[in-house]
Tab-separated table of C-alpha atoms in Angstrom:
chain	number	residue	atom	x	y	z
L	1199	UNK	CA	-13.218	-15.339	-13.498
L	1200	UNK	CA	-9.568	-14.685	-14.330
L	1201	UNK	CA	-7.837	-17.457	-16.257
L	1202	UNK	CA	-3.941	-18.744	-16.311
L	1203	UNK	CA	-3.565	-18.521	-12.563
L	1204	UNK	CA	-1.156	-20.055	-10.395
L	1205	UNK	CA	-2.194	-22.468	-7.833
L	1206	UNK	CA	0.520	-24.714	-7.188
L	1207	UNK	CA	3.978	-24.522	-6.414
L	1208	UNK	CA	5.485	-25.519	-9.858
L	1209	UNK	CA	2.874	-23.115	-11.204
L	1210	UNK	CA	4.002	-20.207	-9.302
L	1211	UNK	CA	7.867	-21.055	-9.778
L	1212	UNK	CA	7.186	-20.615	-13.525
L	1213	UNK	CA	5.458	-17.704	-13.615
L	1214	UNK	CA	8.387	-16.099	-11.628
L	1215	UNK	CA	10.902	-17.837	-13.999
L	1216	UNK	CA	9.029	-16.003	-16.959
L	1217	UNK	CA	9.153	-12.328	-15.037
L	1218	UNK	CA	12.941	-13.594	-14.014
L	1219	UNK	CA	13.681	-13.291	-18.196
L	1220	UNK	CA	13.089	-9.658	-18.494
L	1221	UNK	CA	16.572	-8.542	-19.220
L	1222	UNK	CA	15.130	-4.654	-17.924
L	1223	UNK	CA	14.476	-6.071	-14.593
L	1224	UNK	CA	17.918	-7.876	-14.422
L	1225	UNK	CA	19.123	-4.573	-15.098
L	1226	UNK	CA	17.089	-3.136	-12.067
L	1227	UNK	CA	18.531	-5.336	-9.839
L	1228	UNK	CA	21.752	-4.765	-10.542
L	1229	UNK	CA	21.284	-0.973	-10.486
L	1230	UNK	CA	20.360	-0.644	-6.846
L	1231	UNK	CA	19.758	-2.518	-3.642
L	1232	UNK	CA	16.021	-3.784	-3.166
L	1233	UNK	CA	13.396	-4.116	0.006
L	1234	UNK	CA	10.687	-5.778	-1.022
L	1235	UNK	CA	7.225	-6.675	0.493
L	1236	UNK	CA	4.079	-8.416	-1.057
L	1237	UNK	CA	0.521	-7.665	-1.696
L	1238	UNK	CA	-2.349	-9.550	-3.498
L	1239	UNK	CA	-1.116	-10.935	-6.676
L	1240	UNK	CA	1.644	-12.715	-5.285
L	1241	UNK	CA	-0.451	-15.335	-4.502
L	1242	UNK	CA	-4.467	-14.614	-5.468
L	1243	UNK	CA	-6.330	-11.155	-6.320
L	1244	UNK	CA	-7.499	-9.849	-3.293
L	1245	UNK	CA	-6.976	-12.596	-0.623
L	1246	UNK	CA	-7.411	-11.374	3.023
L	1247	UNK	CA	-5.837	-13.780	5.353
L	1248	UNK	CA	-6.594	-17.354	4.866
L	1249	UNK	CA	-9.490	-16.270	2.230
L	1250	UNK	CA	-9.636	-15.775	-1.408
L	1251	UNK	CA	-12.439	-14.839	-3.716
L	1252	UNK	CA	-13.427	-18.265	-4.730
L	1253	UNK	CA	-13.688	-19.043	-0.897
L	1254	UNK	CA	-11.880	-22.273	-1.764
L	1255	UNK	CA	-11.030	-24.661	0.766
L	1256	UNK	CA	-7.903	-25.631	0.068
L	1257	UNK	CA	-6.469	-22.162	-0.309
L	1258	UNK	CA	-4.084	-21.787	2.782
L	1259	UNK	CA	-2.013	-25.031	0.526
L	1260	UNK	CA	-2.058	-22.239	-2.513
L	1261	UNK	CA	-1.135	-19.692	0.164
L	1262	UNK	CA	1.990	-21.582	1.420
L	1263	UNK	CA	3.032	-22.483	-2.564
L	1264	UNK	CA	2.925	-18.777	-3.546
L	1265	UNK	CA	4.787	-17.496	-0.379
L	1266	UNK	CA	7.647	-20.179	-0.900
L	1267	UNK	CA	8.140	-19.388	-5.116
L	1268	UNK	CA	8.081	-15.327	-3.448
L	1269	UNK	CA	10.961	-16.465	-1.200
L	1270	UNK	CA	13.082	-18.541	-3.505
L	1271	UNK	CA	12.912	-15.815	-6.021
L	1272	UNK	CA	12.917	-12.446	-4.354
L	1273	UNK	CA	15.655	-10.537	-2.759
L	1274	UNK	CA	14.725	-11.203	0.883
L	1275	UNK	CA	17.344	-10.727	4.511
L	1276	UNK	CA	15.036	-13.312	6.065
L	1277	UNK	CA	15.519	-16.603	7.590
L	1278	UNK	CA	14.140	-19.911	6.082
L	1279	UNK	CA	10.808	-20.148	7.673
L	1280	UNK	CA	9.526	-23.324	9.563
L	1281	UNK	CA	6.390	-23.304	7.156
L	1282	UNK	CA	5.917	-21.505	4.496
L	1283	UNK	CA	2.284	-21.080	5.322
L	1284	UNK	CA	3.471	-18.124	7.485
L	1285	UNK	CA	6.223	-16.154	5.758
L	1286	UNK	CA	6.837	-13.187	8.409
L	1287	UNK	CA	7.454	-10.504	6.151
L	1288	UNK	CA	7.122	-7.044	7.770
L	1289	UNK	CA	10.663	-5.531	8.837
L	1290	UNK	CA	12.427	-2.766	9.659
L	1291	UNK	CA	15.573	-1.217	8.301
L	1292	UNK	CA	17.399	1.711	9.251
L	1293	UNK	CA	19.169	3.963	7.035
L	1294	UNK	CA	22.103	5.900	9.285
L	1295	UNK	CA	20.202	8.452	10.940
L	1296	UNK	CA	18.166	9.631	7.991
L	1297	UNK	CA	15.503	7.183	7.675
L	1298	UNK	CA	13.645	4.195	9.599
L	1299	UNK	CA	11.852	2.071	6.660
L	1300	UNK	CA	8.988	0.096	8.372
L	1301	UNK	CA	7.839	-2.100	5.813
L	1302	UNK	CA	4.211	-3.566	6.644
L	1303	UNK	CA	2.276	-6.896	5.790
L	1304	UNK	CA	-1.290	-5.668	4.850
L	1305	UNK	CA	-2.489	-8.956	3.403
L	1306	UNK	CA	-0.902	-11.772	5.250
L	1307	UNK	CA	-2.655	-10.995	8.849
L	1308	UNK	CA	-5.994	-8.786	7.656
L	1309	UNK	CA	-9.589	-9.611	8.902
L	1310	UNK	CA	-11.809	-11.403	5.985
L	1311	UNK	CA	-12.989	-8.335	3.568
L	1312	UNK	CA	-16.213	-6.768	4.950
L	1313	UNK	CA	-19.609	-6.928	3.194
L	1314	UNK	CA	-18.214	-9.536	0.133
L	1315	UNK	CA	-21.005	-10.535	-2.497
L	1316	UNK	CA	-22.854	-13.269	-0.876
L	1317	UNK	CA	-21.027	-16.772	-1.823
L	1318	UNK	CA	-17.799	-14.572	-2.695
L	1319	UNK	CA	-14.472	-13.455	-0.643
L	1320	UNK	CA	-12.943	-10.473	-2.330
L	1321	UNK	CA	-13.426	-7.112	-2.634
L	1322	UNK	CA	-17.040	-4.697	-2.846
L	1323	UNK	CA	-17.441	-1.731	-3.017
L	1324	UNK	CA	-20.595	-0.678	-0.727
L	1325	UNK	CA	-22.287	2.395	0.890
L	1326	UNK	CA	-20.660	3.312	4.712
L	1327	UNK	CA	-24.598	3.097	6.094
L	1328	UNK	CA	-25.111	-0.138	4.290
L	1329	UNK	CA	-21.976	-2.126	6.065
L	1330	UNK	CA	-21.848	-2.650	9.385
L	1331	UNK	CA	-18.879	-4.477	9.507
L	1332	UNK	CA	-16.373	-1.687	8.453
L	1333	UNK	CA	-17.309	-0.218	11.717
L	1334	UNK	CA	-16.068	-2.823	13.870
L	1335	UNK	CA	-13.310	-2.118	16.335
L	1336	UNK	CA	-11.701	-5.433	16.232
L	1337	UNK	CA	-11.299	-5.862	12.921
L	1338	UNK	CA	-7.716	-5.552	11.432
L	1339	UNK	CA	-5.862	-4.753	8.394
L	1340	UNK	CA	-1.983	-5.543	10.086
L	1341	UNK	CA	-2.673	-8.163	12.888
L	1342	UNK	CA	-2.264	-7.301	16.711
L	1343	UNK	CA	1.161	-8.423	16.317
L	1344	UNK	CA	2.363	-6.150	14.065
L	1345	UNK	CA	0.359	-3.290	15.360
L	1346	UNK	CA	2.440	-3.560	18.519
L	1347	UNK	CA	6.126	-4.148	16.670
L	1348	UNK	CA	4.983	-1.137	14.730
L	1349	UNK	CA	4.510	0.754	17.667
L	1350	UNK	CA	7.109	0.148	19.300
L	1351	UNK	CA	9.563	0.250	16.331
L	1352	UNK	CA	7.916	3.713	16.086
L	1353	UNK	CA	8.081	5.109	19.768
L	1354	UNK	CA	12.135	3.563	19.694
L	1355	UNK	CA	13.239	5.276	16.552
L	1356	UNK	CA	15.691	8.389	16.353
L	1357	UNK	CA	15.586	8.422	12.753
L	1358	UNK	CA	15.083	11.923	10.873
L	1359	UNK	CA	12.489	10.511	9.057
L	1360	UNK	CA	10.007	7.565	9.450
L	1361	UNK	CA	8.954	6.198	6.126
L	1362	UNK	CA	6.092	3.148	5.864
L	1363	UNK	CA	6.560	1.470	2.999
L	1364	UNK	CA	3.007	-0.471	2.676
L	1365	UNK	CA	0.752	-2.118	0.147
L	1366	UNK	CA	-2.019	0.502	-0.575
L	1367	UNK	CA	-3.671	3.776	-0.406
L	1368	UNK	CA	-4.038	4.748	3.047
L	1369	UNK	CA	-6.055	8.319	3.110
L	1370	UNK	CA	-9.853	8.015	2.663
L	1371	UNK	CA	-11.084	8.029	-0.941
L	1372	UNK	CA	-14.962	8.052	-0.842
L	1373	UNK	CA	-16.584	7.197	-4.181
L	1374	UNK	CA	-19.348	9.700	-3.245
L	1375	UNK	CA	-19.500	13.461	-0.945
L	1376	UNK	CA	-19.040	12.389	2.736
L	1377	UNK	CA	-21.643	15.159	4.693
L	1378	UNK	CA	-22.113	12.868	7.575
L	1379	UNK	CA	-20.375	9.840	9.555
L	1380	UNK	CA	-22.687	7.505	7.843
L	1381	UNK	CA	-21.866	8.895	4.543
L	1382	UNK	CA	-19.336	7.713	1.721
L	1383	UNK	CA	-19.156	4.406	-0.679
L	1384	UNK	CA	-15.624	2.699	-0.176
L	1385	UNK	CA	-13.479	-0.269	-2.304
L	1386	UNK	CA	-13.254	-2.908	0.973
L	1387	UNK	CA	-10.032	-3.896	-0.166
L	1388	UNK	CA	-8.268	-1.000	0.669
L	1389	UNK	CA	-7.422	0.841	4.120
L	1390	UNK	CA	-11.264	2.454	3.576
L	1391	UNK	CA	-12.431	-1.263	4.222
L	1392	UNK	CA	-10.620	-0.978	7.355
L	1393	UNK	CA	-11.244	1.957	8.545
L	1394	UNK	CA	-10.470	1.354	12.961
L	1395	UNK	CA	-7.237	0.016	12.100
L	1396	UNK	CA	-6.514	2.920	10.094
L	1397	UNK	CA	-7.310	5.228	12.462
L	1398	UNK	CA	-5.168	2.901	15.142
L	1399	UNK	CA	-2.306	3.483	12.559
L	1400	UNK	CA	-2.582	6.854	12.616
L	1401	UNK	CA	-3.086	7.202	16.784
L	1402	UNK	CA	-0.204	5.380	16.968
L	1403	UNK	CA	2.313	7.959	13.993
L	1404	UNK	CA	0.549	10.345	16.288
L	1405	UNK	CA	1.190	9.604	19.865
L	1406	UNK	CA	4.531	7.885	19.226
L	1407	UNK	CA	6.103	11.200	18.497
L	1408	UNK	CA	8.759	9.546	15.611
L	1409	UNK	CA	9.785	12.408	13.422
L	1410	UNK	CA	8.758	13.307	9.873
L	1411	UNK	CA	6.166	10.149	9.450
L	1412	UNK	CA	6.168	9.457	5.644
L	1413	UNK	CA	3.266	6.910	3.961
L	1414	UNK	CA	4.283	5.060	1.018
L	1415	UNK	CA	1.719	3.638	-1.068
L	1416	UNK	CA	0.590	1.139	-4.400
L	1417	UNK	CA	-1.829	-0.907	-5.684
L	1418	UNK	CA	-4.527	1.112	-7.045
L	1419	UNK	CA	-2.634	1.849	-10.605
L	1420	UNK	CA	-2.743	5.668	-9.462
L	1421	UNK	CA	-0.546	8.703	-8.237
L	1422	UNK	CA	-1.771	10.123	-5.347
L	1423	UNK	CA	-0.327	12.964	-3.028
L	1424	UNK	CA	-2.501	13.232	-0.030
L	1425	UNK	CA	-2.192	14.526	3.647
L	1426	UNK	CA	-3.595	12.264	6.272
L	1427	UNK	CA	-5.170	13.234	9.571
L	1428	UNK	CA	-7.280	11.151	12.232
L	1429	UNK	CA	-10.976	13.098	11.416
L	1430	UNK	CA	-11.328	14.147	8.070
L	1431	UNK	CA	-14.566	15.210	8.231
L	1432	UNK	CA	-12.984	18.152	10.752
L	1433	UNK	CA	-10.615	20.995	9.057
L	1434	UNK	CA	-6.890	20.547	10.088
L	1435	UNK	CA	-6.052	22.077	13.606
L	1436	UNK	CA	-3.676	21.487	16.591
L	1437	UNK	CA	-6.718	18.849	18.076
L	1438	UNK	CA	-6.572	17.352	14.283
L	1439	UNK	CA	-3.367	17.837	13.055
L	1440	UNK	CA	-1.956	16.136	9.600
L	1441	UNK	CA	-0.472	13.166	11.264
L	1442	UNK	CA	1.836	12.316	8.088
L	1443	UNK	CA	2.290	12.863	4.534
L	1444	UNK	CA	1.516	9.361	1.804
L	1445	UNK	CA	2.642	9.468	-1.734
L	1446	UNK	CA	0.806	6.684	-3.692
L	1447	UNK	CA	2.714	5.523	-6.936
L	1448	UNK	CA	1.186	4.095	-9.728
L	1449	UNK	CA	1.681	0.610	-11.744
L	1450	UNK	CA	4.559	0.500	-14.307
L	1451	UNK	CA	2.210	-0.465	-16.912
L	1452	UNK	CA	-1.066	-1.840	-16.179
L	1453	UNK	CA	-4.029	0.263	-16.746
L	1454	UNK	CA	-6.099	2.322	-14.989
L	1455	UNK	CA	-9.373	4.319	-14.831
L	1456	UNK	CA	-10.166	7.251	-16.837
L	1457	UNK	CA	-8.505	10.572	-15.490
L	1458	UNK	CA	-12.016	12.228	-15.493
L	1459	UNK	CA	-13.021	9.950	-12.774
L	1460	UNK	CA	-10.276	10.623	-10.380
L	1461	UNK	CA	-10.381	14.004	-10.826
L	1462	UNK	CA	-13.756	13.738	-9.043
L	1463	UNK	CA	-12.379	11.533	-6.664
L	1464	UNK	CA	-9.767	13.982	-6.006
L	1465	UNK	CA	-12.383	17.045	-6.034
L	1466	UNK	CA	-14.096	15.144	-3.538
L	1467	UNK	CA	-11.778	14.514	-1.578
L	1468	UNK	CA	-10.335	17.286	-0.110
L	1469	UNK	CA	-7.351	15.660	2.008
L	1470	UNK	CA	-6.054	13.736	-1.610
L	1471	UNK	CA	-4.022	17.300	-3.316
L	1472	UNK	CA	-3.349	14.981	-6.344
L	1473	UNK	CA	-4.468	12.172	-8.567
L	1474	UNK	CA	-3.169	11.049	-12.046
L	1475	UNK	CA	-4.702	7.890	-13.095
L	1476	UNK	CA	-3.955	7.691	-17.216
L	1477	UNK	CA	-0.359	7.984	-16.932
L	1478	UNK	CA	2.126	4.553	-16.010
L	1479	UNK	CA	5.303	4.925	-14.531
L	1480	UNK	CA	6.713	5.176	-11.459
L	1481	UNK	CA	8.246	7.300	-8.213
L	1482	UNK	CA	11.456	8.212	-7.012
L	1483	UNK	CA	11.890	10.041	-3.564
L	1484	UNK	CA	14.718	11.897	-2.879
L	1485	UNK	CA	15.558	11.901	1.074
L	1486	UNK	CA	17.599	14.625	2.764
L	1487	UNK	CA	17.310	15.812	6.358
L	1488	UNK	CA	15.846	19.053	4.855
L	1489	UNK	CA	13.014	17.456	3.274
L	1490	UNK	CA	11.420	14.536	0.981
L	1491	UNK	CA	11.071	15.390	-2.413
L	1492	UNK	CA	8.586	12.577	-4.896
L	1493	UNK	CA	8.933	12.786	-8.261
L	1494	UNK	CA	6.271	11.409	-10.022
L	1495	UNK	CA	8.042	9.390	-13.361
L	1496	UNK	CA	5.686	9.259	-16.248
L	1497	UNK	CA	6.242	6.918	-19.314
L	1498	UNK	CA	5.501	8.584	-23.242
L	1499	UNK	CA	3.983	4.807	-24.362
L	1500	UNK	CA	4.221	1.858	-22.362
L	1501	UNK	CA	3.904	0.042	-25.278
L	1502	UNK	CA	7.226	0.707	-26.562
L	1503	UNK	CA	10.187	-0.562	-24.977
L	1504	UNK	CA	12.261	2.839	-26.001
L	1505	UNK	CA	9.613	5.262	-24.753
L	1506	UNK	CA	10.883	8.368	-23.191
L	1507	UNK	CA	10.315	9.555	-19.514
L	1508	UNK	CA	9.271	12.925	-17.922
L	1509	UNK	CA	8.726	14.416	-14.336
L	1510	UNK	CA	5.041	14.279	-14.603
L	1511	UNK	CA	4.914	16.384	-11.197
L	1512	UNK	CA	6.810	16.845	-8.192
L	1513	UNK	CA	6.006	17.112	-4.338
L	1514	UNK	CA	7.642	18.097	-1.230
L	1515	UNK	CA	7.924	17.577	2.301
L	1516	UNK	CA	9.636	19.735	4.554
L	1517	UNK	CA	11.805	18.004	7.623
L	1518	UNK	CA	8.816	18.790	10.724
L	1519	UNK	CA	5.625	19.893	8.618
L	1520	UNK	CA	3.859	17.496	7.260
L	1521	UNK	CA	1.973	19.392	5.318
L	1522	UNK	CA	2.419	18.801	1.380
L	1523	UNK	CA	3.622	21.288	-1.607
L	1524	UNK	CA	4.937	21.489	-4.634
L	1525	UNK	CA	8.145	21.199	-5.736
């Protein structure tokens, strides 16, 4: 069980008043504009909906605390909500004509995590053929509502390129070969726990016909490249075309798993081009009507303040292929 964790409001506002001292991120904010969204850790390690791993009671109270210290103390263009126990958070913002950000709520809305430890919420990982509930049409990782203001923010945009900025790694990463439907051993807390909501996602990049859809991911302390179609168990084609392009970047400076182990991951996974896992750092994107170009920042030593920086590698996009090169 983790300890120090916020649970109440004052508990919450100091933890953000101790991030809030880092003269490096007052720097950050003064360097550039920011749109932010939320994922787990705002509030409780992975929380879906109204339950968290110690399926506590009281936690839509801790729910509504951690959402109000987020909006007091994060860069927001959002109205005062009625309650705080319901923060809407995904919006959209457009960018001239270059770029439509659509920046999702994965967490807030999501169905309760599939196949949790019995007397636990949170995450699993578990075997395809061994969880029935991941196959379940009606659950969600977005909520109806924001399915359908994706969708339509989607099928209304003119923008060159559609970017979703969202909480997590979107293309499937099975912990084992996939040979068959019923094959593959998935992490529940990401998209693979969700995987007919995924696959609604990507009906709807596909059938919505918005230009040059671009997937921006986090959470899993990785960089990933990857190409995402509807079937991955078929080869790509003009029935199964790559429906977009994700870039995954990884944390700043928490740690990770070995390299050795994503490189399998990657290996078996043919649709994921690119995993780094023992580097920290970051990822800039550089947008022109041309293309999208991620550069994947790595640090020397997060452990020192002064450490230099490098292009660790570098990926490309060009404006109406989706498919995914180097740069």
């Amino acid at each position: 069980m983790r300890s120090h964790e916020s649970f109440t409001l004052a508990d919450y506002r100091a933890r953000y008043a101790q991030y809030k001292s880092d003269p490096d991120l007052h720097a950050a904010h003064r360097a550039a504009p920011w749109i932010v969204t939320w994922d787990d850790h705002e509030v409780a390690n992975d929380y879906a909906g109204d339950v968290d791993e110690r399926l506590a009671p009281d936690f839509a109270a801790r729910r509504a605390a951690a959402y109000q210290a987020f909006y007091e103390h994060m860069p927001l263009r959002l109205p005062a909500p009625r309650s705080f126990g319901a923060l809407r958070m995904f919006q959209r913002h457009d960018w001239g004509r270059l770029a439509r950000f659509h920046l999702l709520d994965s967490r807030q809305y999501r169905s309760p995590l599939a196949c949790s430890k019995p007397g636990r919420g949170g995450s699993n990982v578990v075997l395809a053929r061994a969880c029935a509930e991941l196959r379940d049409p009606r659950r969600t990782m977005l909520g109806l509502e924001q399915e359908a203001w994706l969708a339509q923010g989607l099928s209304s945009s003119r923008a060159r390129w559609n970017i979703l900025a969202q909480q997590t790694l979107m293309a499937q990463s099975s912990g084992v070969p996939v040979r068959s439907p019923d094959d593959g051993r998935f992490w529940t807390d990401g998209w693979d726990g969700y995987p007919a909501a995924r696959r609604r996602l990507l009906d709807t990049l596909a059938t919505s016909r918005a230009r040059n859809p671009l997937v921006l991911s986090g959470d899993v302390h990785t960089f990933y490249a990857a190409e995402l179609r509807r079937d991955v168990a078929r080869p790509v084609s003009k029935t199964n075309p790559i429906v977009a392009a994700e870039f995954c970047g990884t944390s700043v400076t928490s740690s990770s798993r070995p390299q050795a182990r994503t490189a399998e991951n990657v290996e078996r996974n043919s649709h994921i081009l690119y995993g780094r896992s023992d580097r920290r750092g970051y990822m800039l994107i550089d947008l022109t009507p041309a293309a999208s170009t991620a550069q994947f920042m790595a640090l020397d030593d997060v452990r020192d303040a002064c450490t230099a920086q490098s292009v660790l590698d570098a990926f490309r996009v060009d404006a109406g292929v989706a498919r995914v090169r180097g740069a």
